[in-house]
PDB file of C-alpha atoms in Angstrom:
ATOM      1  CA  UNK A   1       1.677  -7.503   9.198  1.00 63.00           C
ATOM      2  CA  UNK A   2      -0.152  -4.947   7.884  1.00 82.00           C
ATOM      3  CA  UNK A   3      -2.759  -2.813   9.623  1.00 89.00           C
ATOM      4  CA  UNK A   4      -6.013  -0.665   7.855  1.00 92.00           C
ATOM      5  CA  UNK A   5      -5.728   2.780   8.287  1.00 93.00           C
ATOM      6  CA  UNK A   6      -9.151   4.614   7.990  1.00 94.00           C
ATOM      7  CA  UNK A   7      -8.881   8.163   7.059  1.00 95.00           C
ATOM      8  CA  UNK A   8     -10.187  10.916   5.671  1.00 95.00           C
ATOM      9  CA  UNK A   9      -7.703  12.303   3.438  1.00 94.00           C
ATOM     10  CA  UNK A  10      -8.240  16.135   4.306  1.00 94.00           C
ATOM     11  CA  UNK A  11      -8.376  15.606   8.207  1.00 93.00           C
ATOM     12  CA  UNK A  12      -5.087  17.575   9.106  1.00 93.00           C
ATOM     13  CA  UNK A  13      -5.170  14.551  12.401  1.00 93.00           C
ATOM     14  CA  UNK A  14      -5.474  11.690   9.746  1.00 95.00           C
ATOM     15  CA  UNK A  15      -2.258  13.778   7.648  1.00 95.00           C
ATOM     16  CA  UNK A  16      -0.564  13.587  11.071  1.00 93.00           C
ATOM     17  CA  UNK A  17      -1.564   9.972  11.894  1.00 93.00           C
ATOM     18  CA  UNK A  18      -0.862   8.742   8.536  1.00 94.00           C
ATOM     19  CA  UNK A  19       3.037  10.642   8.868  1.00 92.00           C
ATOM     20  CA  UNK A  20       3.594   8.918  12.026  1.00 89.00           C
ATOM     21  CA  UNK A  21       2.763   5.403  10.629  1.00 89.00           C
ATOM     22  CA  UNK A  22       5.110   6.051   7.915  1.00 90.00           C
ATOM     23  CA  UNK A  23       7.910   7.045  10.141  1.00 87.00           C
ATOM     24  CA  UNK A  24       7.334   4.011  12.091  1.00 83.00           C
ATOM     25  CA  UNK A  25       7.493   1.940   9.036  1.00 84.00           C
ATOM     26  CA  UNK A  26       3.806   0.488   9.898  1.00 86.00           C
ATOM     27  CA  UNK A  27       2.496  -1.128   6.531  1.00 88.00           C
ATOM     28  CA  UNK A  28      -0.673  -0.379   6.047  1.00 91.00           C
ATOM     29  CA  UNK A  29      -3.726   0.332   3.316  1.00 93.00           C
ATOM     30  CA  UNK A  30      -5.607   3.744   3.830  1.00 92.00           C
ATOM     31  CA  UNK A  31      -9.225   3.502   2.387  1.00 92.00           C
ATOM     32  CA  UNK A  32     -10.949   7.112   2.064  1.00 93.00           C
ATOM     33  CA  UNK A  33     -13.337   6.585   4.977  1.00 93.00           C
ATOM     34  CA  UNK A  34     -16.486   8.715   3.180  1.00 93.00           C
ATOM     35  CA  UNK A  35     -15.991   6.842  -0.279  1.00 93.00           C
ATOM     36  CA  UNK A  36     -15.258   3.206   1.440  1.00 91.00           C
ATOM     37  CA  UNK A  37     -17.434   3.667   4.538  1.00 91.00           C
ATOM     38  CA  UNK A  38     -17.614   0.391   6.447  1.00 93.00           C
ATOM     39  CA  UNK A  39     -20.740  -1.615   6.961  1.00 95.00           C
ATOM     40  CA  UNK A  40     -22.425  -1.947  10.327  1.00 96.00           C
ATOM     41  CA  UNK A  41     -21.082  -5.586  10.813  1.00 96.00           C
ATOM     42  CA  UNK A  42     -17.647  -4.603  10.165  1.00 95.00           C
ATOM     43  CA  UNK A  43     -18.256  -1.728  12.573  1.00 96.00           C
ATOM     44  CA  UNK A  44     -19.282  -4.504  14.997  1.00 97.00           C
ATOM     45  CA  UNK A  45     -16.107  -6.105  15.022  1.00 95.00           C
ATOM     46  CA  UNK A  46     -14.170  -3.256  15.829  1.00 95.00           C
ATOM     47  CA  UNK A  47     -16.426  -2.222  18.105  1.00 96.00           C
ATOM     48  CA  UNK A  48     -16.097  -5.393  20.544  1.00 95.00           C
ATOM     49  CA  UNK A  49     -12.295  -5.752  19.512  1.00 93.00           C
ATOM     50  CA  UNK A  50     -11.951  -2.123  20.821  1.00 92.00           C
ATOM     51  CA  UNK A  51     -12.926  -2.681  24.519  1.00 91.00           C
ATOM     52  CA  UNK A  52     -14.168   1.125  23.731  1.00 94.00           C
ATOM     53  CA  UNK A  53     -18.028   2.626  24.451  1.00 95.00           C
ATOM     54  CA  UNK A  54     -19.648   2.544  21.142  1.00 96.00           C
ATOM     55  CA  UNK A  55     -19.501   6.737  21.411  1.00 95.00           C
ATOM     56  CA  UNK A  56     -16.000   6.790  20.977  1.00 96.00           C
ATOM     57  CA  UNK A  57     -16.757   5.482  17.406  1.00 97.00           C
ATOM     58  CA  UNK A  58     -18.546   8.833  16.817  1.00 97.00           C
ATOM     59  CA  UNK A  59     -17.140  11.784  15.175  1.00 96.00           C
ATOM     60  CA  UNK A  60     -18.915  14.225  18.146  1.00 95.00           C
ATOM     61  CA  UNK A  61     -16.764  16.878  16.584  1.00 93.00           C
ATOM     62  CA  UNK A  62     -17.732  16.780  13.065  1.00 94.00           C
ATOM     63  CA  UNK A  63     -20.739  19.200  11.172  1.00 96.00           C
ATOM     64  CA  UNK A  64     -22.604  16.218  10.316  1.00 97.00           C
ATOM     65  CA  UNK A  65     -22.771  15.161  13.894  1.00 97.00           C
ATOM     66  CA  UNK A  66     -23.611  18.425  14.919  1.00 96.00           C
ATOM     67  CA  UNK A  67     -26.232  18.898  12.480  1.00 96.00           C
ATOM     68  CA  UNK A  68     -28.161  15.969  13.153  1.00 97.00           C
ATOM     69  CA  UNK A  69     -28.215  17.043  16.943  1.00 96.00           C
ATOM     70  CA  UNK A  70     -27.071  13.721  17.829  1.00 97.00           C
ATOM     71  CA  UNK A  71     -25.484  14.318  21.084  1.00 94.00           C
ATOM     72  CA  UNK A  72     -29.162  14.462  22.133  1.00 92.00           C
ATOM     73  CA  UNK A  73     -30.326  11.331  20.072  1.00 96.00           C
ATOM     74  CA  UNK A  74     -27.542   8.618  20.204  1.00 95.00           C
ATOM     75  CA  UNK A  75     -28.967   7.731  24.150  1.00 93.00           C
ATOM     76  CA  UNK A  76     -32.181   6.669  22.923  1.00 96.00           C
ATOM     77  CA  UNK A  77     -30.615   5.091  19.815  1.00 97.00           C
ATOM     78  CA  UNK A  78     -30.476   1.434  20.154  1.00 97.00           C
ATOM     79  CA  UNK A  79     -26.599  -0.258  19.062  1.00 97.00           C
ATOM     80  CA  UNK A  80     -27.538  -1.428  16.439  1.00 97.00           C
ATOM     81  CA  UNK A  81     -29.642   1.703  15.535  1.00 98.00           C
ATOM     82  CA  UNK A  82     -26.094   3.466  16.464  1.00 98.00           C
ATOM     83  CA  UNK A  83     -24.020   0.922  14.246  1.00 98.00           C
ATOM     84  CA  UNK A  84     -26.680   1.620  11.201  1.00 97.00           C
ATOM     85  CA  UNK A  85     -26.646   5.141  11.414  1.00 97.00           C
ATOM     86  CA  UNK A  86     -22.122   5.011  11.557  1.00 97.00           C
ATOM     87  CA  UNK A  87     -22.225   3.070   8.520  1.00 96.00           C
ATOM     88  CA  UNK A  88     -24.528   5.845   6.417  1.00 96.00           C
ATOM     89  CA  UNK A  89     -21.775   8.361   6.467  1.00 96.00           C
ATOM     90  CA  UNK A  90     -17.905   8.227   6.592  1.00 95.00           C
ATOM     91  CA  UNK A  91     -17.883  11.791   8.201  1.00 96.00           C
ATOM     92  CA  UNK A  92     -20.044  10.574  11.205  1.00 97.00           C
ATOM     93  CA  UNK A  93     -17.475   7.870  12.235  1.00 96.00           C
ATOM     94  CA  UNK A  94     -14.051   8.971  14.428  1.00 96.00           C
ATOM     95  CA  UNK A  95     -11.001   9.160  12.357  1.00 94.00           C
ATOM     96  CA  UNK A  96      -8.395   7.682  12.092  1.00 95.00           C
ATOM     97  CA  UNK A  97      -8.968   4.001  12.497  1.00 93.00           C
ATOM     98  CA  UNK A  98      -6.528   1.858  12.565  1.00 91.00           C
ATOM     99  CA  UNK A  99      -7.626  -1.962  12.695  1.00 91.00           C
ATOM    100  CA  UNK A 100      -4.770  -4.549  13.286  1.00 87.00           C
ATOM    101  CA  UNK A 101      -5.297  -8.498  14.038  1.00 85.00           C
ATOM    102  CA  UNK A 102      -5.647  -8.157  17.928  1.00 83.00           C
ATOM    103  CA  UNK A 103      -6.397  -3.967  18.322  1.00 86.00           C
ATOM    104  CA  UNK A 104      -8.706  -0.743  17.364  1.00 91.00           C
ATOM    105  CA  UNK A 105      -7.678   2.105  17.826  1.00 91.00           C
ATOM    106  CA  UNK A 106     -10.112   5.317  17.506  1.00 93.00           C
ATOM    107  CA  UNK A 107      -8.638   9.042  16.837  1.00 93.00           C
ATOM    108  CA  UNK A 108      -4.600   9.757  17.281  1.00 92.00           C
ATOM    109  CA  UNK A 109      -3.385   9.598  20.745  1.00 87.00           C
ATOM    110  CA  UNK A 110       0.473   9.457  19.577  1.00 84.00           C
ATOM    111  CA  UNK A 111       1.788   8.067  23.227  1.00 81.00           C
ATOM    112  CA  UNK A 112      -1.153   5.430  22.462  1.00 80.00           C
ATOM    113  CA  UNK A 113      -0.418   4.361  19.522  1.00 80.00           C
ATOM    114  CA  UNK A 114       3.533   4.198  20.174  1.00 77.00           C
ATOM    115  CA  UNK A 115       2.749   1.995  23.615  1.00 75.00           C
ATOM    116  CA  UNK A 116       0.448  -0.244  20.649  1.00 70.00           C
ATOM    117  CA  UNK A 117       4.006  -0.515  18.536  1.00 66.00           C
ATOM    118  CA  UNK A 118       6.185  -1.120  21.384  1.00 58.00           C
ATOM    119  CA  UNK A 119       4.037  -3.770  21.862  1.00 55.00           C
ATOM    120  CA  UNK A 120       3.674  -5.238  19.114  1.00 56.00           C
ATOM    121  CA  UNK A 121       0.313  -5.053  17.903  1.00 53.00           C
ATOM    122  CA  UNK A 122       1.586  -3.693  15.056  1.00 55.00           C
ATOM    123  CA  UNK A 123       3.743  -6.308  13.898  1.00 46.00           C
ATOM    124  CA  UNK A 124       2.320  -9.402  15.546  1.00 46.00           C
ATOM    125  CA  UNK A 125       4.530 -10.144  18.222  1.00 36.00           C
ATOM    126  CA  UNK A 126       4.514 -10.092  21.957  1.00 37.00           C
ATOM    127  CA  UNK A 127       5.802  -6.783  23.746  1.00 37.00           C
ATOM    128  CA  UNK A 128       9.239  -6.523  24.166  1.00 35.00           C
ATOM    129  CA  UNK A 129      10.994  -7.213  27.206  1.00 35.00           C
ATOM    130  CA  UNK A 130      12.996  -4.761  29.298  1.00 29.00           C
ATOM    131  CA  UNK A 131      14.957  -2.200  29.017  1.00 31.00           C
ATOM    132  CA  UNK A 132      14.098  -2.199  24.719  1.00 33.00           C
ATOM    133  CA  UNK A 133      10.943  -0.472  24.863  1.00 40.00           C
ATOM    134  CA  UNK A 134       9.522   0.176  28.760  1.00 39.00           C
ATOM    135  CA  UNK A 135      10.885   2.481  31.257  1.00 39.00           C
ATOM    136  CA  UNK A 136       9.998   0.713  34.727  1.00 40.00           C
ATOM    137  CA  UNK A 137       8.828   4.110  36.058  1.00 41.00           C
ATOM    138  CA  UNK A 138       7.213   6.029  32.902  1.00 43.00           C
ATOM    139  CA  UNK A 139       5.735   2.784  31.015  1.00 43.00           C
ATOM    140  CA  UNK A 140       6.417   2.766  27.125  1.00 39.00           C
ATOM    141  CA  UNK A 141       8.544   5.230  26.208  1.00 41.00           C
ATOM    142  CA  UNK A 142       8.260   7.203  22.356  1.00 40.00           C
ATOM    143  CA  UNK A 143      11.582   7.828  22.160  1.00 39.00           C
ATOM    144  CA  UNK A 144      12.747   3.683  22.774  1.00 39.00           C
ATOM    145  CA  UNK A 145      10.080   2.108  21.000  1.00 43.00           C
ATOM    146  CA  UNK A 146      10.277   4.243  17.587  1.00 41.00           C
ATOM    147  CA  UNK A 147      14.012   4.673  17.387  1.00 39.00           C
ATOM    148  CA  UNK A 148      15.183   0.915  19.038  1.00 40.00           C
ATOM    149  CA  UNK A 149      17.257   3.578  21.684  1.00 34.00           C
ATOM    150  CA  UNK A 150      17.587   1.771  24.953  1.00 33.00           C
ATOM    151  CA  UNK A 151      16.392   4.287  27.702  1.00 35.00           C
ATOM    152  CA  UNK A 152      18.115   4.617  30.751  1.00 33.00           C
ATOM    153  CA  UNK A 153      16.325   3.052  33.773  1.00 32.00           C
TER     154      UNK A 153
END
């Protein structure tokens, strides 16, 4: 299975994210999110398959955002409104993405996305079953899920 990895290619936490997925031997296809910015349907979709408030889709740390003064606006915005104004500009919308089947995830959260491998939104499958890839105290553990060692529990 392969997954879409939205980045933008100078984003020092898309250079980590996109290191990670290659050391976890995800497959995936990396559009440049500013020169292949996704339309407000799409953004839709990932929206709803995220489970996520629509203002996690936001880059509130970027100079666009800033400039615009949208931490002010984006209440009065309607979601569509909100989806519309994501899909003018690449560098208003949180990076990385990563867009499987059955999962969004927003920004790198390394612990998050190795619980999402473990299991096994990345490749398809069901989450493994004990002691592979979940510590019964600690939840998913890193160390387990990207190396196959069995922790100790």
């Amino acid at each position: 299975m392969s997954v879409l990895f939205l980045e933008y290619p100078k984003c020092s936490t898309c250079k980590k994210a996109k290191a990670w997925l290659e050391a976890a031997g995800v497959d995936f296809m990396d559009p440049h999110i500013v020169e292949n910015n996704p339309p407000a349907e799409e953004l839709k979709q990932w929206h709803a398959k995220s489970g996520l408030p629509l203002k996690k889709f936001f880059n509130t740390s970027g100079m666009l955002y800033k400039e615009m003064q949208l931490k002010d606006k984006l209440a009065d915005m309607s979601d569509d409104e909100q989806f519309a104004l994501l899909a003018t500009n690449g560098m208003l919308v949180k990076r990385p993405l990563i867009i499987g089947d059955d999962f969004v995830l927003v920004g790198f959260k390394e612990a998050e996305w190795a619980a999402e491998k473990c299991g096994g939104l990345f490749w398809g499958m069901s989450p493994p079953s004990l002691p592979y890839c979940k510590n019964a105290s600690t939840g998913w553990t890193k160390k387990a899920c990207i190396s196959g060692i069995r922790p100790l529990i």
